[in-house]
Short mmCIF file of N, CA and C and ligand atoms in Angstrom, two decimals:
data_model
loop_
_atom_site.label_atom_id
_atom_site.label_comp_id
_atom_site.label_asym_id
_atom_site.label_seq_id
_atom_site.Cartn_x
_atom_site.Cartn_y
_atom_site.Cartn_z
N MET O 825 0.82 -1.21 0.00
CA MET O 825 0.00 0.00 0.00
C MET O 825 0.85 1.25 0.00
N ILE O 826 1.96 1.16 -0.73
CA ILE O 826 2.86 2.30 -0.85
C ILE O 826 2.89 2.73 -2.30
N TYR O 827 2.64 3.99 -2.54
CA TYR O 827 2.56 4.49 -3.91
C TYR O 827 3.57 5.61 -4.13
N ASN O 828 4.22 5.57 -5.26
CA ASN O 828 5.09 6.67 -5.62
C ASN O 828 4.25 7.74 -6.31
N VAL O 829 4.14 8.90 -5.66
CA VAL O 829 3.24 9.93 -6.19
C VAL O 829 4.02 11.12 -6.76
N ALA O 830 5.28 10.89 -7.12
CA ALA O 830 6.10 11.98 -7.68
C ALA O 830 5.40 12.62 -8.88
N GLY O 831 4.82 11.77 -9.74
CA GLY O 831 4.14 12.26 -10.93
C GLY O 831 2.96 13.15 -10.59
N LEU O 832 2.21 12.73 -9.58
CA LEU O 832 1.05 13.53 -9.15
C LEU O 832 1.50 14.87 -8.58
N LEU O 833 2.54 14.82 -7.76
CA LEU O 833 3.01 16.03 -7.08
C LEU O 833 3.51 17.08 -8.07
N SER O 834 4.17 16.60 -9.12
CA SER O 834 4.73 17.57 -10.07
C SER O 834 3.74 17.85 -11.21
N GLY O 835 2.61 17.15 -11.19
CA GLY O 835 1.62 17.35 -12.25
C GLY O 835 0.68 18.50 -11.96
N GLU O 836 -0.38 18.55 -12.78
CA GLU O 836 -1.32 19.66 -12.67
C GLU O 836 -2.23 19.51 -11.47
N LEU O 837 -2.66 20.63 -10.99
CA LEU O 837 -3.65 20.68 -9.91
C LEU O 837 -4.92 19.96 -10.37
N GLY O 838 -5.46 19.12 -9.50
CA GLY O 838 -6.71 18.44 -9.85
C GLY O 838 -6.53 17.12 -10.57
N ARG O 839 -5.29 16.84 -10.98
CA ARG O 839 -5.04 15.55 -11.64
C ARG O 839 -5.22 14.42 -10.64
N GLY O 840 -5.70 13.29 -11.12
CA GLY O 840 -5.92 12.19 -10.20
C GLY O 840 -5.45 10.88 -10.76
N ARG O 841 -5.47 9.91 -9.88
CA ARG O 841 -5.16 8.56 -10.35
C ARG O 841 -5.86 7.59 -9.42
N GLN O 842 -6.14 6.41 -9.94
CA GLN O 842 -6.85 5.43 -9.13
C GLN O 842 -6.10 4.11 -9.09
N GLN O 843 -6.03 3.56 -7.90
CA GLN O 843 -5.42 2.24 -7.70
C GLN O 843 -6.50 1.32 -7.16
N GLN O 844 -6.21 0.05 -7.19
CA GLN O 844 -7.17 -0.90 -6.66
C GLN O 844 -6.47 -1.78 -5.63
N LEU O 845 -7.04 -1.88 -4.45
CA LEU O 845 -6.50 -2.83 -3.49
C LEU O 845 -7.19 -4.16 -3.74
N GLU O 846 -6.39 -5.21 -3.93
CA GLU O 846 -6.97 -6.52 -4.20
C GLU O 846 -6.38 -7.56 -3.28
N ASN O 847 -7.23 -8.06 -2.39
CA ASN O 847 -6.84 -9.10 -1.45
C ASN O 847 -5.55 -8.79 -0.70
N GLU O 848 -5.43 -7.54 -0.28
CA GLU O 848 -4.24 -7.14 0.48
C GLU O 848 -4.42 -7.55 1.94
N ARG O 849 -3.29 -7.58 2.65
CA ARG O 849 -3.34 -7.88 4.08
C ARG O 849 -2.61 -6.76 4.82
N LEU O 850 -3.02 -6.60 6.07
CA LEU O 850 -2.41 -5.54 6.87
C LEU O 850 -2.56 -5.88 8.35
N SER O 851 -1.45 -5.83 9.07
CA SER O 851 -1.51 -6.02 10.52
C SER O 851 -1.46 -4.67 11.18
N PHE O 852 -2.34 -4.47 12.12
CA PHE O 852 -2.35 -3.19 12.82
C PHE O 852 -2.86 -3.40 14.24
N GLY O 853 -2.08 -2.99 15.22
CA GLY O 853 -2.47 -3.18 16.62
C GLY O 853 -2.71 -4.65 16.89
N ASN O 854 -3.88 -4.97 17.46
CA ASN O 854 -4.18 -6.36 17.79
C ASN O 854 -4.81 -7.11 16.63
N HIS O 855 -5.01 -6.41 15.52
CA HIS O 855 -5.76 -7.03 14.44
C HIS O 855 -4.91 -7.31 13.21
N SER O 856 -5.29 -8.39 12.55
CA SER O 856 -4.69 -8.74 11.29
C SER O 856 -5.83 -8.72 10.27
N PHE O 857 -5.72 -7.82 9.31
CA PHE O 857 -6.79 -7.69 8.32
C PHE O 857 -6.40 -8.41 7.04
N THR O 858 -7.34 -9.13 6.47
CA THR O 858 -7.11 -9.80 5.20
C THR O 858 -8.24 -9.44 4.24
N GLU O 859 -8.10 -9.93 3.00
CA GLU O 859 -9.12 -9.69 1.98
C GLU O 859 -9.50 -8.22 1.88
N ILE O 860 -8.49 -7.36 1.91
CA ILE O 860 -8.72 -5.92 1.78
C ILE O 860 -8.93 -5.60 0.30
N ASN O 861 -10.12 -5.14 -0.02
CA ASN O 861 -10.47 -4.87 -1.41
C ASN O 861 -11.15 -3.52 -1.55
N GLY O 862 -10.82 -2.82 -2.61
CA GLY O 862 -11.53 -1.58 -2.90
C GLY O 862 -10.64 -0.56 -3.58
N PRO O 863 -11.27 0.49 -4.09
CA PRO O 863 -10.52 1.51 -4.83
C PRO O 863 -9.81 2.52 -3.91
N VAL O 864 -8.69 3.01 -4.37
CA VAL O 864 -7.95 4.10 -3.72
C VAL O 864 -7.81 5.22 -4.75
N ARG O 865 -8.43 6.35 -4.48
CA ARG O 865 -8.35 7.47 -5.42
C ARG O 865 -7.44 8.55 -4.84
N MET O 866 -6.59 9.10 -5.69
CA MET O 866 -5.67 10.15 -5.25
C MET O 866 -5.82 11.35 -6.17
N ILE O 867 -5.98 12.50 -5.56
CA ILE O 867 -6.10 13.73 -6.34
C ILE O 867 -5.12 14.76 -5.80
N ARG O 868 -4.43 15.42 -6.72
CA ARG O 868 -3.49 16.45 -6.30
C ARG O 868 -4.26 17.74 -6.03
N THR O 869 -4.12 18.22 -4.81
CA THR O 869 -4.74 19.51 -4.47
C THR O 869 -3.63 20.57 -4.48
N ASP O 870 -3.97 21.71 -3.96
CA ASP O 870 -3.04 22.83 -3.90
C ASP O 870 -1.70 22.44 -3.25
N ARG O 871 -1.79 21.90 -2.02
CA ARG O 871 -0.56 21.59 -1.28
C ARG O 871 -0.47 20.14 -0.83
N THR O 872 -1.47 19.33 -1.19
CA THR O 872 -1.50 17.97 -0.67
C THR O 872 -1.97 17.00 -1.75
N VAL O 873 -1.98 15.73 -1.36
CA VAL O 873 -2.65 14.72 -2.19
C VAL O 873 -3.83 14.22 -1.37
N LEU O 874 -5.02 14.40 -1.93
CA LEU O 874 -6.23 13.96 -1.25
C LEU O 874 -6.48 12.51 -1.62
N VAL O 875 -6.55 11.66 -0.59
CA VAL O 875 -6.74 10.23 -0.83
C VAL O 875 -8.12 9.81 -0.34
N SER O 876 -8.88 9.18 -1.21
CA SER O 876 -10.18 8.63 -0.81
C SER O 876 -10.16 7.13 -0.99
N VAL O 877 -10.55 6.44 0.06
CA VAL O 877 -10.50 4.99 0.07
C VAL O 877 -11.88 4.46 0.43
N ASP O 878 -12.28 3.41 -0.25
CA ASP O 878 -13.58 2.82 0.02
C ASP O 878 -13.38 1.31 -0.02
N ILE O 879 -13.11 0.72 1.14
CA ILE O 879 -12.69 -0.68 1.12
C ILE O 879 -13.46 -1.57 2.09
N GLU O 880 -13.34 -2.86 1.83
CA GLU O 880 -13.88 -3.88 2.72
C GLU O 880 -12.73 -4.79 3.12
N ALA O 881 -12.83 -5.34 4.32
CA ALA O 881 -11.78 -6.23 4.80
C ALA O 881 -12.38 -7.21 5.79
N VAL O 882 -11.56 -8.19 6.16
CA VAL O 882 -12.00 -9.22 7.09
C VAL O 882 -10.96 -9.33 8.19
N THR O 883 -11.40 -9.53 9.42
CA THR O 883 -10.46 -9.78 10.51
C THR O 883 -11.03 -10.81 11.45
N LEU O 884 -10.16 -11.40 12.25
CA LEU O 884 -10.60 -12.37 13.25
C LEU O 884 -10.65 -11.69 14.60
N ASP O 885 -11.72 -11.94 15.32
CA ASP O 885 -11.84 -11.37 16.66
C ASP O 885 -12.50 -12.41 17.56
N THR O 886 -12.91 -11.98 18.74
CA THR O 886 -13.56 -12.89 19.67
C THR O 886 -15.02 -12.50 19.78
N CYS O 887 -15.89 -13.48 19.69
CA CYS O 887 -17.32 -13.20 19.79
C CYS O 887 -17.65 -12.62 21.17
N GLY O 888 -18.38 -11.53 21.18
CA GLY O 888 -18.72 -10.85 22.43
C GLY O 888 -19.71 -11.63 23.28
N ARG O 889 -20.36 -12.63 22.69
CA ARG O 889 -21.34 -13.41 23.47
C ARG O 889 -20.81 -14.76 23.93
N CYS O 890 -20.15 -15.49 23.01
CA CYS O 890 -19.75 -16.85 23.37
C CYS O 890 -18.23 -16.99 23.52
N LEU O 891 -17.49 -15.94 23.21
CA LEU O 891 -16.02 -15.90 23.35
C LEU O 891 -15.29 -16.85 22.41
N GLU O 892 -15.98 -17.41 21.42
CA GLU O 892 -15.33 -18.21 20.38
C GLU O 892 -14.82 -17.25 19.30
N PRO O 893 -13.92 -17.73 18.44
CA PRO O 893 -13.43 -16.85 17.36
C PRO O 893 -14.58 -16.37 16.47
N ALA O 894 -14.49 -15.13 16.06
CA ALA O 894 -15.51 -14.55 15.20
C ALA O 894 -14.84 -13.92 13.98
N THR O 895 -15.33 -14.24 12.81
CA THR O 895 -14.85 -13.59 11.59
C THR O 895 -15.66 -12.32 11.40
N VAL O 896 -14.97 -11.20 11.35
CA VAL O 896 -15.65 -9.92 11.31
C VAL O 896 -15.38 -9.21 9.98
N ASN O 897 -16.46 -8.81 9.31
CA ASN O 897 -16.32 -8.01 8.09
C ASN O 897 -16.37 -6.54 8.45
N VAL O 898 -15.42 -5.79 7.97
CA VAL O 898 -15.44 -4.34 8.22
C VAL O 898 -15.39 -3.60 6.89
N SER O 899 -16.09 -2.49 6.83
CA SER O 899 -15.95 -1.64 5.65
C SER O 899 -15.62 -0.23 6.11
N VAL O 900 -14.79 0.41 5.34
CA VAL O 900 -14.23 1.70 5.76
C VAL O 900 -14.22 2.65 4.57
N THR O 901 -14.68 3.86 4.80
CA THR O 901 -14.41 4.92 3.83
C THR O 901 -13.53 5.93 4.54
N LEU O 902 -12.55 6.41 3.81
CA LEU O 902 -11.53 7.24 4.42
C LEU O 902 -11.20 8.35 3.45
N GLU O 903 -11.08 9.54 3.95
CA GLU O 903 -10.66 10.65 3.09
C GLU O 903 -9.64 11.46 3.88
N GLU O 904 -8.40 11.44 3.40
CA GLU O 904 -7.33 12.11 4.12
C GLU O 904 -6.43 12.86 3.15
N GLU O 905 -5.86 13.95 3.64
CA GLU O 905 -4.90 14.69 2.84
C GLU O 905 -3.49 14.35 3.31
N PHE O 906 -2.66 13.94 2.37
CA PHE O 906 -1.27 13.63 2.66
C PHE O 906 -0.39 14.80 2.21
N SER O 907 0.49 15.20 3.12
CA SER O 907 1.36 16.34 2.79
C SER O 907 2.75 15.86 2.40
N PRO O 908 3.29 16.41 1.32
CA PRO O 908 4.61 15.97 0.86
C PRO O 908 5.74 16.59 1.67
N ALA O 909 6.76 15.78 1.96
CA ALA O 909 7.97 16.32 2.58
C ALA O 909 8.66 17.25 1.59
N ASN O 910 8.53 16.93 0.29
CA ASN O 910 9.12 17.78 -0.76
C ASN O 910 8.07 18.76 -1.28
N ALA O 911 7.77 19.77 -0.51
CA ALA O 911 6.73 20.71 -0.94
C ALA O 911 7.15 21.46 -2.20
N ASP O 912 8.48 21.54 -2.45
CA ASP O 912 8.94 22.30 -3.62
C ASP O 912 8.53 21.64 -4.94
N LEU O 913 8.27 20.30 -4.89
CA LEU O 913 7.80 19.61 -6.09
C LEU O 913 6.46 20.18 -6.56
N MET O 914 5.70 20.70 -5.61
CA MET O 914 4.38 21.22 -5.92
C MET O 914 4.46 22.71 -6.22
N GLY O 915 5.66 23.21 -6.35
CA GLY O 915 5.82 24.63 -6.64
C GLY O 915 5.74 25.49 -5.40
N GLY O 916 5.60 24.86 -4.25
CA GLY O 916 5.55 25.62 -3.01
C GLY O 916 6.94 25.71 -2.42
N SER O 917 7.03 26.27 -1.25
CA SER O 917 8.34 26.34 -0.60
C SER O 917 8.41 25.25 0.45
N ASN O 918 9.61 24.95 0.89
CA ASN O 918 9.77 23.92 1.91
C ASN O 918 9.65 24.49 3.32
N ASP O 919 9.36 25.79 3.41
CA ASP O 919 9.20 26.40 4.73
C ASP O 919 7.91 25.89 5.36
N ARG O 920 8.03 25.32 6.52
CA ARG O 920 6.84 24.81 7.17
C ARG O 920 6.13 25.94 7.89
N PRO O 921 4.83 25.97 7.81
CA PRO O 921 4.10 27.01 8.52
C PRO O 921 4.35 26.91 10.03
N ALA O 922 4.15 28.03 10.73
CA ALA O 922 4.45 28.10 12.16
C ALA O 922 3.64 27.06 12.95
N ASP O 923 2.42 26.79 12.48
CA ASP O 923 1.57 25.86 13.24
C ASP O 923 1.71 24.42 12.74
N TYR O 924 2.78 24.16 11.98
CA TYR O 924 2.96 22.85 11.35
C TYR O 924 2.85 21.70 12.35
N ASP O 925 3.52 21.85 13.48
CA ASP O 925 3.55 20.75 14.45
C ASP O 925 2.17 20.40 15.00
N ASP O 926 1.28 21.39 15.04
CA ASP O 926 -0.07 21.13 15.54
C ASP O 926 -0.82 20.18 14.61
N TYR O 927 -0.49 20.25 13.35
CA TYR O 927 -1.22 19.45 12.37
C TYR O 927 -0.45 18.22 11.91
N TYR O 928 0.82 18.17 12.27
CA TYR O 928 1.67 17.11 11.77
C TYR O 928 1.17 15.75 12.22
N ASP O 929 0.87 14.90 11.27
CA ASP O 929 0.47 13.53 11.57
C ASP O 929 1.37 12.63 10.74
N PRO O 930 2.27 11.90 11.40
CA PRO O 930 3.24 11.08 10.66
C PRO O 930 2.57 10.05 9.75
N ALA O 931 1.31 9.72 10.03
CA ALA O 931 0.61 8.75 9.18
C ALA O 931 0.22 9.37 7.84
N LEU O 932 0.28 10.71 7.76
CA LEU O 932 -0.23 11.40 6.58
C LEU O 932 0.84 12.22 5.87
N VAL O 933 2.04 11.65 5.83
CA VAL O 933 3.14 12.36 5.19
C VAL O 933 3.64 11.57 3.98
N ILE O 934 3.91 12.26 2.91
CA ILE O 934 4.55 11.67 1.73
C ILE O 934 6.05 11.89 1.91
N ASP O 935 6.82 10.81 1.94
CA ASP O 935 8.22 10.94 2.37
C ASP O 935 9.11 11.62 1.32
N GLU O 936 10.38 11.78 1.67
CA GLU O 936 11.35 12.49 0.82
C GLU O 936 11.46 11.87 -0.56
N GLN O 937 11.25 10.56 -0.65
CA GLN O 937 11.33 9.87 -1.95
C GLN O 937 9.98 9.87 -2.69
N ASN O 938 9.03 10.65 -2.14
CA ASN O 938 7.71 10.80 -2.75
C ASN O 938 6.84 9.55 -2.68
N PHE O 939 7.09 8.75 -1.64
CA PHE O 939 6.25 7.59 -1.43
C PHE O 939 5.15 7.92 -0.43
N LEU O 940 3.95 7.58 -0.84
CA LEU O 940 2.79 7.77 0.03
C LEU O 940 2.43 6.39 0.58
N ASP O 941 2.55 6.24 1.89
CA ASP O 941 2.26 4.96 2.53
C ASP O 941 0.90 5.05 3.21
N LEU O 942 -0.01 4.24 2.69
CA LEU O 942 -1.39 4.30 3.14
C LEU O 942 -1.63 3.44 4.39
N SER O 943 -0.68 2.55 4.71
CA SER O 943 -0.99 1.49 5.67
C SER O 943 -1.32 1.99 7.08
N GLU O 944 -0.65 3.04 7.53
CA GLU O 944 -0.90 3.53 8.89
C GLU O 944 -2.31 4.12 9.00
N ALA O 945 -2.67 4.99 8.07
CA ALA O 945 -3.99 5.62 8.10
C ALA O 945 -5.09 4.58 7.92
N LEU O 946 -4.82 3.62 7.02
CA LEU O 946 -5.81 2.58 6.76
C LEU O 946 -5.96 1.65 7.97
N GLY O 947 -4.82 1.33 8.59
CA GLY O 947 -4.85 0.47 9.78
C GLY O 947 -5.65 1.12 10.90
N GLN O 948 -5.45 2.41 11.09
CA GLN O 948 -6.20 3.13 12.13
C GLN O 948 -7.70 3.07 11.84
N ALA O 949 -8.05 3.33 10.57
CA ALA O 949 -9.46 3.36 10.19
C ALA O 949 -10.10 1.98 10.33
N LEU O 950 -9.38 0.95 9.88
CA LEU O 950 -9.92 -0.41 9.97
C LEU O 950 -10.10 -0.83 11.42
N SER O 951 -9.10 -0.53 12.26
CA SER O 951 -9.18 -0.92 13.67
C SER O 951 -10.37 -0.28 14.35
N SER O 952 -10.61 1.01 14.04
CA SER O 952 -11.71 1.66 14.73
C SER O 952 -13.06 1.23 14.15
N ALA O 953 -13.04 0.53 13.02
CA ALA O 953 -14.30 0.05 12.45
C ALA O 953 -14.69 -1.33 12.98
N VAL O 954 -13.77 -1.98 13.70
CA VAL O 954 -14.10 -3.28 14.27
C VAL O 954 -15.04 -3.06 15.46
N PRO O 955 -16.19 -3.72 15.47
CA PRO O 955 -17.13 -3.50 16.57
C PRO O 955 -16.53 -3.93 17.91
N ILE O 956 -16.96 -3.29 19.00
CA ILE O 956 -16.43 -3.60 20.32
C ILE O 956 -16.79 -5.02 20.73
N ALA O 957 -18.01 -5.43 20.42
CA ALA O 957 -18.41 -6.79 20.74
C ALA O 957 -18.94 -7.47 19.48
N PRO O 958 -18.02 -7.95 18.63
CA PRO O 958 -18.48 -8.61 17.40
C PRO O 958 -19.16 -9.94 17.71
N LEU O 959 -19.92 -10.44 16.77
CA LEU O 959 -20.60 -11.72 16.97
C LEU O 959 -20.06 -12.76 15.99
N CYS O 960 -19.96 -14.02 16.45
CA CYS O 960 -19.51 -15.11 15.57
C CYS O 960 -20.56 -15.37 14.52
N LYS O 961 -21.83 -15.16 14.87
CA LYS O 961 -22.94 -15.24 13.93
C LYS O 961 -24.08 -14.42 14.53
N LYS O 962 -24.95 -13.97 13.67
CA LYS O 962 -26.03 -13.07 14.09
C LYS O 962 -26.84 -13.65 15.25
N GLU O 963 -27.10 -14.96 15.14
CA GLU O 963 -28.02 -15.59 16.09
C GLU O 963 -27.27 -16.30 17.21
N CYS O 964 -26.01 -15.87 17.48
CA CYS O 964 -25.23 -16.52 18.53
C CYS O 964 -26.00 -16.50 19.84
N LEU O 965 -26.06 -17.66 20.49
CA LEU O 965 -26.84 -17.79 21.73
C LEU O 965 -26.02 -17.43 22.96
N GLY O 966 -24.71 -17.33 22.79
CA GLY O 966 -23.86 -16.90 23.90
C GLY O 966 -23.67 -17.95 24.97
N ILE O 967 -23.02 -17.50 26.04
CA ILE O 967 -22.73 -18.39 27.16
C ILE O 967 -23.83 -18.24 28.19
N CYS O 968 -24.29 -19.34 28.72
CA CYS O 968 -25.33 -19.27 29.76
C CYS O 968 -24.73 -18.65 31.03
N PRO O 969 -25.32 -17.59 31.53
CA PRO O 969 -24.76 -16.95 32.73
C PRO O 969 -24.88 -17.82 33.97
N THR O 970 -25.74 -18.80 33.92
CA THR O 970 -25.95 -19.66 35.10
C THR O 970 -24.97 -20.83 35.13
N CYS O 971 -24.88 -21.59 34.02
CA CYS O 971 -24.04 -22.78 34.04
C CYS O 971 -22.79 -22.63 33.17
N THR O 972 -22.64 -21.47 32.49
CA THR O 972 -21.48 -21.13 31.64
C THR O 972 -21.27 -22.07 30.45
N ILE O 973 -22.28 -22.82 30.08
CA ILE O 973 -22.19 -23.64 28.86
C ILE O 973 -22.34 -22.75 27.64
N ASN O 974 -21.62 -23.08 26.58
CA ASN O 974 -21.80 -22.37 25.31
C ASN O 974 -23.11 -22.89 24.69
N ARG O 975 -24.10 -22.02 24.68
CA ARG O 975 -25.43 -22.46 24.27
C ARG O 975 -25.55 -22.71 22.78
N ASN O 976 -24.48 -22.38 22.01
CA ASN O 976 -24.48 -22.75 20.59
C ASN O 976 -24.21 -24.25 20.45
N ASP O 977 -23.50 -24.82 21.43
CA ASP O 977 -23.14 -26.24 21.37
C ASP O 977 -24.16 -27.11 22.07
N ILE O 978 -24.52 -26.70 23.26
CA ILE O 978 -25.41 -27.51 24.09
C ILE O 978 -26.55 -26.64 24.61
N GLN O 979 -27.74 -27.16 24.55
CA GLN O 979 -28.86 -26.40 25.07
C GLN O 979 -29.07 -26.78 26.53
N CYS O 980 -28.79 -25.83 27.42
CA CYS O 980 -28.99 -26.14 28.84
C CYS O 980 -30.43 -25.81 29.21
N THR O 981 -30.82 -26.15 30.40
CA THR O 981 -32.21 -25.95 30.81
C THR O 981 -32.36 -24.72 31.70
N CYS O 982 -31.25 -24.01 31.93
CA CYS O 982 -31.29 -22.86 32.85
C CYS O 982 -32.29 -21.80 32.39
N ALA O 983 -32.35 -21.55 31.09
CA ALA O 983 -33.16 -20.45 30.56
C ALA O 983 -34.61 -20.58 31.00
N GLN O 984 -35.09 -21.81 31.12
CA GLN O 984 -36.49 -22.02 31.49
C GLN O 984 -36.79 -21.57 32.91
N ASN O 985 -35.75 -21.45 33.70
CA ASN O 985 -35.96 -21.08 35.10
C ASN O 985 -35.82 -19.59 35.36
N THR O 986 -35.40 -18.84 34.34
CA THR O 986 -35.22 -17.41 34.57
C THR O 986 -36.55 -16.68 34.39
N HIS O 987 -36.63 -15.54 35.00
CA HIS O 987 -37.88 -14.79 34.94
C HIS O 987 -37.61 -13.40 34.40
N ASP O 988 -37.12 -13.35 33.18
CA ASP O 988 -36.90 -12.07 32.53
C ASP O 988 -38.25 -11.56 32.06
N PRO O 989 -38.67 -10.37 32.54
CA PRO O 989 -40.01 -9.87 32.18
C PRO O 989 -40.22 -9.71 30.68
N ARG O 990 -39.12 -9.49 29.94
CA ARG O 990 -39.27 -9.32 28.49
C ARG O 990 -39.80 -10.59 27.84
N TRP O 991 -39.35 -11.73 28.38
CA TRP O 991 -39.82 -13.00 27.83
C TRP O 991 -41.30 -13.20 28.16
N GLY O 992 -41.68 -12.68 29.31
CA GLY O 992 -43.09 -12.78 29.71
C GLY O 992 -43.98 -12.07 28.70
N VAL O 993 -43.57 -10.85 28.32
CA VAL O 993 -44.33 -10.06 27.34
C VAL O 993 -44.39 -10.81 26.02
N LEU O 994 -43.24 -11.32 25.62
CA LEU O 994 -43.17 -12.03 24.34
C LEU O 994 -44.07 -13.27 24.37
N ALA O 995 -44.02 -13.99 25.46
CA ALA O 995 -44.84 -15.19 25.59
C ALA O 995 -46.32 -14.82 25.50
N GLY O 996 -46.67 -13.70 26.12
CA GLY O 996 -48.06 -13.23 26.08
C GLY O 996 -48.50 -12.93 24.66
N LEU O 997 -47.62 -12.27 23.93
CA LEU O 997 -47.93 -11.91 22.54
C LEU O 997 -48.10 -13.16 21.69
N LEU O 998 -47.19 -14.12 21.92
CA LEU O 998 -47.25 -15.36 21.15
C LEU O 998 -48.58 -16.08 21.42
N GLU O 999 -48.96 -16.05 22.67
CA GLU O 999 -50.20 -16.72 23.07
C GLU O 999 -51.40 -16.08 22.38
N LYS O 1000 -51.39 -14.72 22.41
CA LYS O 1000 -52.46 -13.97 21.73
C LYS O 1000 -52.51 -14.32 20.26
N GLY O 1001 -51.29 -14.31 19.65
CA GLY O 1001 -51.18 -14.62 18.22
C GLY O 1001 -51.76 -15.99 17.92
N ALA O 1002 -51.43 -16.94 18.78
CA ALA O 1002 -51.88 -18.30 18.57
C ALA O 1002 -53.41 -18.36 18.68
N LYS O 1003 -53.95 -17.58 19.64
CA LYS O 1003 -55.41 -17.61 19.83
C LYS O 1003 -56.12 -16.97 18.64
N SER O 1004 -55.59 -15.79 18.18
CA SER O 1004 -56.28 -15.11 17.08
C SER O 1004 -56.17 -15.88 15.78
N ALA O 1005 -55.18 -16.77 15.71
CA ALA O 1005 -55.01 -17.58 14.51
C ALA O 1005 -56.02 -18.72 14.47
N ASP O 1006 -56.56 -19.04 15.62
CA ASP O 1006 -57.49 -20.18 15.70
C ASP O 1006 -58.79 -19.91 14.92
ZN1 ZN A 344 -20.73 -16.33 19.49
ZN1 ZN A 345 -27.27 -22.92 31.59
#
């Protein structure tokens, strides 16, 4: 996910180019992302390269209900401006503005050799798109709080003994439904 953007930097304002991420992988923090797919668009602005990314990826996590491994699909759209270390290529000066350090983000810099590395910004975006409590499957039954059995594997009898009022309402509705269907 490293692109040489020398041509873009020295080219005309508004010029763009598009790349395609195909089945790329990226490790970031606690996550390893695979099957990263989607377009990467780059446009030269006045002083930066504007990058727009629209991708999907897959990562492995732990199911928030049953604690078994969960395959998680994430999709991310990202729009960031990357600033070149060689500002003179863009016809600007290399003098950094006084407030440069306030805005300086090492993930968003095009290096001295004019390489734009997308992996840090993309890794951050993908990581924050992973849900806090992902599910192994939509209908995961989770772990029984009473006997700690994984209810996806074994159906315990504890649930019948609980008195969650929400189930009472549901049971009532079902009963009504059954009666009106008669
Ligand atoms: Zn689960
Ligand atoms: Zn149980």
